[in-house]
């Protein structure tokens, strides 16, 4: 049974989703609602006829003949609409079909009811002669119009929900691709720097270059084992960061040390892969610029409620407040990955505290899965 549409867009929504409503094998919920709805209407119709006609036998036979037929007509119309849903129709055509089918079905049901009415003896029912057909037509025109509005109202709601789900899936896919692209930018950057360092050490310090190669191989093995996971436990990130620091410590004549101050409750929290490595790489870069002979990096983690705080500090001085929009590089990459995993639930800061630079990340709740 076609319903009324107000625009081509609405008609398209009806066309798309009504197919799911009208085919029993794909939407058993529609048929359950159809059966229950018409049983309810049959009960209501019986009592209305009983009140109008004053004859229980007539009310029973009219209900038994007409409500099942109305069920069949509306079901057939829904199935027909679903099978022809792929055909594009204008809003005017949809409106015209809805009106014509409702009028035709109401006329048919009223005619059958009128014929059954005349099977009973004159005076058996309290109805003024000549009004039986008119009352039946008005009654079923109202019922079928309400059925049509409900049918397309549910169709429109389901179409809107389907569209929202499709949009969310498309957005999630796009975010996943962006996240993978950001992830792929990290490791080549690190590998490029590490290989350049090894090449620089081969001539003057071949033993150091050899040890750096071994440590680099161990670090890459860790990274490759977790490629594609996206999320890692914090204790795994700590282990990777320590391996990275051991590689970088061979680059400096000054002593490079690190200390970990870890909240045991935080170690099982999951966060984006290589988050800590980005903070440590930034700490080493700023630490190289300091004049301190003792190059110490502190890594701190703590859990406060459902908020994970990760802090990395190093010696050095910021020449100006850090601006992420202008900063670029690894920290911008890190912040973008955190924004995808923790939308509106993360904070990043890079500040000066005394003679040390402190990078801090706060992550609220669990990261979303992409």
Short mmCIF file of C-alpha atoms in Angstrom, two decimals:
data_model
loop_
_atom_site.label_atom_id
_atom_site.label_comp_id
_atom_site.label_asym_id
_atom_site.label_seq_id
_atom_site.Cartn_x
_atom_site.Cartn_y
_atom_site.Cartn_z
CA UNK A 1 0.00 0.00 0.00
CA UNK A 2 1.65 3.18 -1.13
CA UNK A 3 1.70 6.04 1.31
CA UNK A 4 1.95 9.78 0.91
CA UNK A 5 5.35 11.38 0.21
CA UNK A 6 6.10 15.08 0.42
CA UNK A 7 9.34 15.23 -1.56
CA UNK A 8 11.52 13.20 -3.88
CA UNK A 9 13.97 12.67 -1.02
CA UNK A 10 11.25 11.28 1.24
CA UNK A 11 10.01 9.08 -1.57
CA UNK A 12 13.53 7.72 -2.04
CA UNK A 13 13.79 6.95 1.67
CA UNK A 14 10.47 5.10 1.55
CA UNK A 15 11.56 3.19 -1.52
CA UNK A 16 14.85 2.14 0.04
CA UNK A 17 13.61 0.95 3.39
CA UNK A 18 10.11 -0.29 2.67
CA UNK A 19 11.65 -3.21 0.83
CA UNK A 20 13.04 -4.40 4.14
CA UNK A 21 9.67 -3.89 5.81
CA UNK A 22 7.63 -5.69 3.20
CA UNK A 23 9.60 -8.88 2.66
CA UNK A 24 8.86 -11.37 5.39
CA UNK A 25 12.03 -13.36 4.99
CA UNK A 26 14.15 -10.25 5.59
CA UNK A 27 11.89 -8.47 8.10
CA UNK A 28 9.88 -10.87 10.29
CA UNK A 29 9.19 -7.95 12.62
CA UNK A 30 6.92 -6.42 9.98
CA UNK A 31 4.80 -9.56 9.76
CA UNK A 32 4.51 -9.86 13.52
CA UNK A 33 3.31 -6.27 13.69
CA UNK A 34 0.96 -6.87 10.77
CA UNK A 35 -0.67 -9.92 12.36
CA UNK A 36 -0.95 -8.41 15.84
CA UNK A 37 -2.22 -5.11 14.43
CA UNK A 38 -5.01 -6.64 12.39
CA UNK A 39 -6.06 -8.97 15.22
CA UNK A 40 -6.40 -5.88 17.40
CA UNK A 41 -8.37 -4.08 14.66
CA UNK A 42 -10.61 -7.13 14.27
CA UNK A 43 -11.48 -7.10 17.97
CA UNK A 44 -12.11 -3.35 17.91
CA UNK A 45 -14.10 -3.66 14.68
CA UNK A 46 -16.31 -6.38 16.15
CA UNK A 47 -17.32 -4.21 19.11
CA UNK A 48 -17.86 -1.16 16.87
CA UNK A 49 -20.18 -3.18 14.60
CA UNK A 50 -21.92 -4.64 17.60
CA UNK A 51 -22.58 -1.14 18.95
CA UNK A 52 -23.69 0.20 15.56
CA UNK A 53 -25.74 -2.72 14.28
CA UNK A 54 -26.92 -4.18 17.57
CA UNK A 55 -26.52 -7.69 16.17
CA UNK A 56 -23.73 -9.93 17.48
CA UNK A 57 -24.10 -12.46 14.66
CA UNK A 58 -23.82 -9.78 11.97
CA UNK A 59 -20.87 -8.15 13.73
CA UNK A 60 -19.10 -11.51 13.94
CA UNK A 61 -19.57 -12.47 10.26
CA UNK A 62 -18.67 -9.02 8.98
CA UNK A 63 -15.48 -9.03 11.08
CA UNK A 64 -14.61 -12.57 10.03
CA UNK A 65 -15.00 -11.70 6.34
CA UNK A 66 -13.55 -8.21 6.17
CA UNK A 67 -10.57 -8.00 8.56
CA UNK A 68 -8.74 -11.05 7.11
CA UNK A 69 -9.32 -9.63 3.62
CA UNK A 70 -7.94 -6.25 4.74
CA UNK A 71 -4.93 -8.08 6.16
CA UNK A 72 -4.35 -9.81 2.81
CA UNK A 73 -4.77 -6.57 0.83
CA UNK A 74 -2.33 -4.57 2.96
CA UNK A 75 0.18 -7.45 3.03
CA UNK A 76 0.01 -7.84 -0.75
CA UNK A 77 0.45 -4.10 -1.21
CA UNK A 78 3.49 -4.08 1.09
CA UNK A 79 5.09 -7.04 -0.72
CA UNK A 80 4.38 -5.46 -4.10
CA UNK A 81 5.88 -2.17 -2.96
CA UNK A 82 8.99 -3.93 -1.69
CA UNK A 83 9.52 -5.84 -4.91
CA UNK A 84 9.17 -2.66 -6.95
CA UNK A 85 11.13 -0.45 -4.56
CA UNK A 86 14.10 -0.23 -6.92
CA UNK A 87 12.00 1.65 -9.47
CA UNK A 88 12.35 5.40 -9.08
CA UNK A 89 9.04 7.23 -8.72
CA UNK A 90 8.26 10.88 -8.18
CA UNK A 91 6.49 12.14 -5.07
CA UNK A 92 3.35 12.90 -7.13
CA UNK A 93 3.24 9.33 -8.46
CA UNK A 94 3.66 7.91 -4.97
CA UNK A 95 0.86 10.15 -3.66
CA UNK A 96 -1.46 9.20 -6.51
CA UNK A 97 -0.84 5.48 -6.03
CA UNK A 98 -1.45 5.78 -2.29
CA UNK A 99 -4.77 7.53 -2.76
CA UNK A 100 -5.99 5.21 -5.53
CA UNK A 101 -5.10 2.02 -3.68
CA UNK A 102 -6.65 3.21 -0.44
CA UNK A 103 -9.86 4.23 -2.23
CA UNK A 104 -10.02 0.97 -4.22
CA UNK A 105 -9.42 -1.21 -1.17
CA UNK A 106 -11.92 0.73 0.94
CA UNK A 107 -14.53 0.48 -1.84
CA UNK A 108 -13.98 -3.27 -2.18
CA UNK A 109 -14.28 -3.90 1.54
CA UNK A 110 -17.34 -1.67 1.83
CA UNK A 111 -19.00 -3.49 -1.09
CA UNK A 112 -18.39 -6.89 0.50
CA UNK A 113 -19.68 -5.61 3.81
CA UNK A 114 -22.77 -4.20 2.09
CA UNK A 115 -23.44 -7.54 0.41
CA UNK A 116 -23.10 -9.43 3.70
CA UNK A 117 -25.37 -6.90 5.39
CA UNK A 118 -28.17 -7.69 2.95
CA UNK A 119 -27.98 -11.40 3.78
CA UNK A 120 -29.64 -10.64 7.11
CA UNK A 121 -33.38 -10.08 7.43
CA UNK A 122 -34.72 -6.56 7.23
CA UNK A 123 -34.87 -5.00 10.67
CA UNK A 124 -32.27 -7.33 12.15
CA UNK A 125 -29.75 -4.45 12.44
CA UNK A 126 -30.13 -0.87 13.71
CA UNK A 127 -29.05 0.99 10.59
CA UNK A 128 -30.94 3.47 8.46
CA UNK A 129 -31.41 1.90 5.01
CA UNK A 130 -28.85 3.09 2.45
CA UNK A 131 -26.10 4.05 4.95
CA UNK A 132 -24.40 0.67 5.21
CA UNK A 133 -22.06 1.14 2.25
CA UNK A 134 -21.18 4.72 3.18
CA UNK A 135 -20.29 3.78 6.74
CA UNK A 136 -18.16 0.85 5.59
CA UNK A 137 -16.29 2.97 3.06
CA UNK A 138 -15.53 5.73 5.57
CA UNK A 139 -14.47 3.21 8.21
CA UNK A 140 -12.03 1.34 5.98
CA UNK A 141 -10.75 4.47 4.29
CA UNK A 142 -9.76 5.72 7.73
CA UNK A 143 -8.22 2.40 8.77
CA UNK A 144 -6.23 2.01 5.55
CA UNK A 145 -5.04 5.63 5.64
CA UNK A 146 -3.77 5.17 9.19
CA UNK A 147 -2.09 1.89 8.19
CA UNK A 148 -0.40 3.64 5.27
CA UNK A 149 0.87 6.50 7.43
CA UNK A 150 2.24 4.08 10.02
CA UNK A 151 3.86 1.93 7.33
CA UNK A 152 5.74 4.80 5.73
CA UNK A 153 6.40 6.49 9.06
CA UNK A 154 8.24 3.40 10.27
CA UNK A 155 9.92 3.13 6.86
CA UNK A 156 11.18 6.70 7.10
CA UNK A 157 12.52 6.12 10.62
CA UNK A 158 14.29 2.92 9.58
CA UNK A 159 15.71 4.65 6.53
CA UNK A 160 17.07 7.48 8.67
CA UNK A 161 18.59 4.96 11.08
CA UNK A 162 20.12 2.98 8.21
CA UNK A 163 21.54 6.15 6.74
CA UNK A 164 23.06 7.12 10.09
CA UNK A 165 24.61 3.67 10.48
CA UNK A 166 26.02 3.79 6.94
CA UNK A 167 27.44 7.24 7.58
CA UNK A 168 29.02 6.10 10.84
CA UNK A 169 30.58 3.11 9.09
CA UNK A 170 31.97 5.34 6.35
CA UNK A 171 33.38 7.78 8.90
CA UNK A 172 34.90 4.95 10.94
CA UNK A 173 36.52 3.53 7.81
CA UNK A 174 37.94 6.94 6.90
CA UNK A 175 39.29 7.42 10.43
CA UNK A 176 40.84 3.95 10.37
CA UNK A 177 42.62 4.76 7.11
CA UNK A 178 43.84 8.05 8.53
CA UNK A 179 45.06 6.33 11.68
CA UNK A 180 46.92 3.72 9.64
CA UNK A 181 48.51 6.47 7.56
CA UNK A 182 49.64 8.31 10.69
CA UNK A 183 51.02 5.09 12.14
CA UNK A 184 52.98 4.38 8.97
CA UNK A 185 54.58 7.83 9.17
CA UNK A 186 56.18 7.10 12.54
CA UNK A 187 58.38 4.08 11.98
CA UNK A 188 60.05 5.18 8.70
CA UNK A 189 60.93 8.49 10.39
CA UNK A 190 62.52 6.70 13.33
CA UNK A 191 64.23 4.12 11.13
CA UNK A 192 65.67 6.84 8.89
CA UNK A 193 67.20 8.66 11.86
CA UNK A 194 68.55 5.48 13.43
CA UNK A 195 70.18 4.30 10.19
CA UNK A 196 71.78 7.69 9.66
CA UNK A 197 73.22 7.50 13.16
CA UNK A 198 74.60 4.00 12.53
CA UNK A 199 76.19 5.11 9.26
CA UNK A 200 77.84 8.05 11.04
CA UNK A 201 79.30 5.73 13.69
CA UNK A 202 80.63 3.00 11.40
CA UNK A 203 83.83 4.81 10.47
CA UNK A 204 84.89 6.05 13.91
CA UNK A 205 83.18 3.62 16.28
CA UNK A 206 82.35 0.38 14.47
CA UNK A 207 81.66 -1.49 17.72
CA UNK A 208 79.08 1.12 18.72
CA UNK A 209 77.52 0.92 15.26
CA UNK A 210 77.31 -2.86 15.54
CA UNK A 211 75.64 -2.70 18.95
CA UNK A 212 73.22 -0.07 17.71
CA UNK A 213 72.30 -2.35 14.82
CA UNK A 214 71.53 -5.20 17.21
CA UNK A 215 69.39 -2.97 19.42
CA UNK A 216 67.63 -1.54 16.40
CA UNK A 217 66.83 -5.05 15.17
CA UNK A 218 65.35 -5.95 18.57
CA UNK A 219 63.24 -2.79 18.59
CA UNK A 220 61.96 -3.38 15.05
CA UNK A 221 61.08 -6.95 15.98
CA UNK A 222 58.87 -5.60 18.76
CA UNK A 223 57.32 -3.07 16.41
CA UNK A 224 56.61 -5.59 13.66
CA UNK A 225 55.08 -8.06 16.11
CA UNK A 226 52.51 -5.42 17.05
CA UNK A 227 51.93 -3.98 13.60
CA UNK A 228 48.24 -3.68 12.88
CA UNK A 229 47.19 -3.97 16.52
CA UNK A 230 46.72 -0.25 16.93
CA UNK A 231 46.49 -0.49 20.73
CA UNK A 232 49.03 -1.83 23.23
CA UNK A 233 49.25 -2.21 26.97
CA UNK A 234 51.17 0.48 28.79
CA UNK A 235 53.75 -1.98 30.12
CA UNK A 236 54.51 -2.99 26.49
CA UNK A 237 54.92 0.67 25.59
CA UNK A 238 57.33 1.10 28.52
CA UNK A 239 59.38 -1.83 27.26
CA UNK A 240 59.51 -0.40 23.74
CA UNK A 241 60.48 3.04 25.05
CA UNK A 242 63.33 1.53 27.06
CA UNK A 243 64.59 -0.27 23.95
CA UNK A 244 64.43 3.00 22.03
CA UNK A 245 66.36 4.85 24.76
CA UNK A 246 69.04 2.13 24.77
CA UNK A 247 69.51 2.64 21.04
CA UNK A 248 69.78 6.40 21.40
CA UNK A 249 72.12 6.22 24.40
CA UNK A 250 74.88 4.92 22.13
CA UNK A 251 74.77 8.17 20.15
CA UNK A 252 75.96 10.43 22.95
CA UNK A 253 79.30 10.87 24.65
CA UNK A 254 77.38 12.22 27.62
CA UNK A 255 75.69 9.74 29.90
CA UNK A 256 72.07 9.13 28.99
CA UNK A 257 69.93 7.63 31.70
CA UNK A 258 66.25 7.10 32.25
CA UNK A 259 64.12 6.41 35.27
CA UNK A 260 60.61 5.01 35.36
CA UNK A 261 58.15 5.98 38.10
CA UNK A 262 55.19 3.76 37.33
CA UNK A 263 51.82 3.35 38.96
CA UNK A 264 51.22 -0.44 38.90
CA UNK A 265 47.49 0.13 38.38
CA UNK A 266 48.23 1.95 35.12
CA UNK A 267 50.29 -0.78 33.44
CA UNK A 268 47.33 -2.72 32.10
CA UNK A 269 45.69 0.28 30.46
CA UNK A 270 45.67 0.24 26.67
CA UNK A 271 46.78 3.17 24.56
CA UNK A 272 47.76 3.78 20.91
CA UNK A 273 50.89 1.97 19.78
CA UNK A 274 54.13 4.04 20.01
CA UNK A 275 52.54 6.80 22.09
CA UNK A 276 55.32 6.72 24.66
CA UNK A 277 57.98 6.44 21.96
CA UNK A 278 56.82 9.78 20.54
CA UNK A 279 57.20 11.45 23.93
CA UNK A 280 60.62 9.90 24.51
CA UNK A 281 61.85 10.89 21.05
CA UNK A 282 60.80 14.48 21.77
CA UNK A 283 62.59 14.33 25.16
CA UNK A 284 65.84 13.15 23.56
CA UNK A 285 65.63 15.82 20.86
CA UNK A 286 65.30 18.62 23.44
CA UNK A 287 67.79 16.99 25.80
CA UNK A 288 70.48 16.99 23.10
CA UNK A 289 70.22 20.76 23.00
CA UNK A 290 70.89 21.18 26.71
CA UNK A 291 74.32 21.78 28.22
CA UNK A 292 73.84 19.22 30.97
CA UNK A 293 76.46 16.49 31.06
CA UNK A 294 74.08 14.20 32.87
CA UNK A 295 71.23 13.52 30.47
CA UNK A 296 68.35 12.11 32.54
CA UNK A 297 64.88 11.26 31.20
CA UNK A 298 62.06 10.55 33.64
CA UNK A 299 59.00 8.55 32.66
CA UNK A 300 56.02 8.76 35.03
CA UNK A 301 52.61 7.15 34.83
CA UNK A 302 49.70 7.31 37.23
CA UNK A 303 46.05 6.42 37.21
CA UNK A 304 43.53 8.80 38.76
CA UNK A 305 40.04 7.38 38.49
CA UNK A 306 39.63 6.45 34.85
CA UNK A 307 42.18 9.05 33.71
CA UNK A 308 45.63 7.83 32.67
CA UNK A 309 48.46 10.37 32.95
CA UNK A 310 51.78 9.81 31.21
CA UNK A 311 54.60 12.28 31.77
CA UNK A 312 58.10 12.43 30.25
CA UNK A 313 60.61 15.11 31.24
CA UNK A 314 64.13 15.95 30.14
CA UNK A 315 66.74 18.69 30.70
CA UNK A 316 66.48 21.75 28.48
CA UNK A 317 64.61 24.98 27.90
CA UNK A 318 61.69 25.80 25.66
CA UNK A 319 62.36 28.91 23.63
CA UNK A 320 58.61 29.64 23.41
CA UNK A 321 55.35 28.00 24.52
CA UNK A 322 54.67 24.95 22.43
CA UNK A 323 52.09 25.46 19.70
CA UNK A 324 50.80 22.22 18.25
CA UNK A 325 49.40 23.94 15.19
CA UNK A 326 52.89 25.19 14.32
CA UNK A 327 54.86 22.36 15.91
CA UNK A 328 54.27 19.65 13.33
CA UNK A 329 56.49 16.59 13.35
CA UNK A 330 56.12 13.62 15.67
CA UNK A 331 54.13 15.42 18.37
CA UNK A 332 51.52 16.61 15.89
CA UNK A 333 51.26 13.05 14.61
CA UNK A 334 50.86 11.78 18.16
CA UNK A 335 48.17 14.31 19.03
CA UNK A 336 46.21 13.50 15.91
CA UNK A 337 46.30 9.78 16.72
CA UNK A 338 45.17 10.50 20.28
CA UNK A 339 42.34 12.69 18.96
CA UNK A 340 41.10 9.80 16.84
CA UNK A 341 41.24 7.32 19.72
CA UNK A 342 40.06 9.69 22.46
CA UNK A 343 37.74 12.27 20.84
CA UNK A 344 37.41 15.19 23.27
CA UNK A 345 38.92 12.97 25.98
CA UNK A 346 42.63 13.72 25.82
CA UNK A 347 44.99 16.54 26.77
CA UNK A 348 48.57 17.17 25.67
CA UNK A 349 50.90 19.79 27.11
CA UNK A 350 54.57 20.67 26.75
CA UNK A 351 55.77 23.02 29.47
CA UNK A 352 58.88 24.33 31.21
CA UNK A 353 59.35 23.38 34.87
CA UNK A 354 62.50 24.83 36.35
CA UNK A 355 65.34 23.54 34.16
CA UNK A 356 63.37 20.68 32.64
CA UNK A 357 60.88 20.30 29.78
CA UNK A 358 57.82 18.27 30.68
CA UNK A 359 55.55 16.59 28.13
CA UNK A 360 52.30 15.32 29.62
CA UNK A 361 49.44 13.33 28.12
CA UNK A 362 46.11 12.79 29.89
CA UNK A 363 43.77 10.13 28.52
CA UNK A 364 40.21 9.87 29.81
CA UNK A 365 38.55 6.45 29.68
CA UNK A 366 39.27 3.69 27.20
CA UNK A 367 40.34 4.30 23.58
CA UNK A 368 37.74 3.65 20.91
CA UNK A 369 38.20 0.72 18.55
CA UNK A 370 38.54 1.64 14.88
#
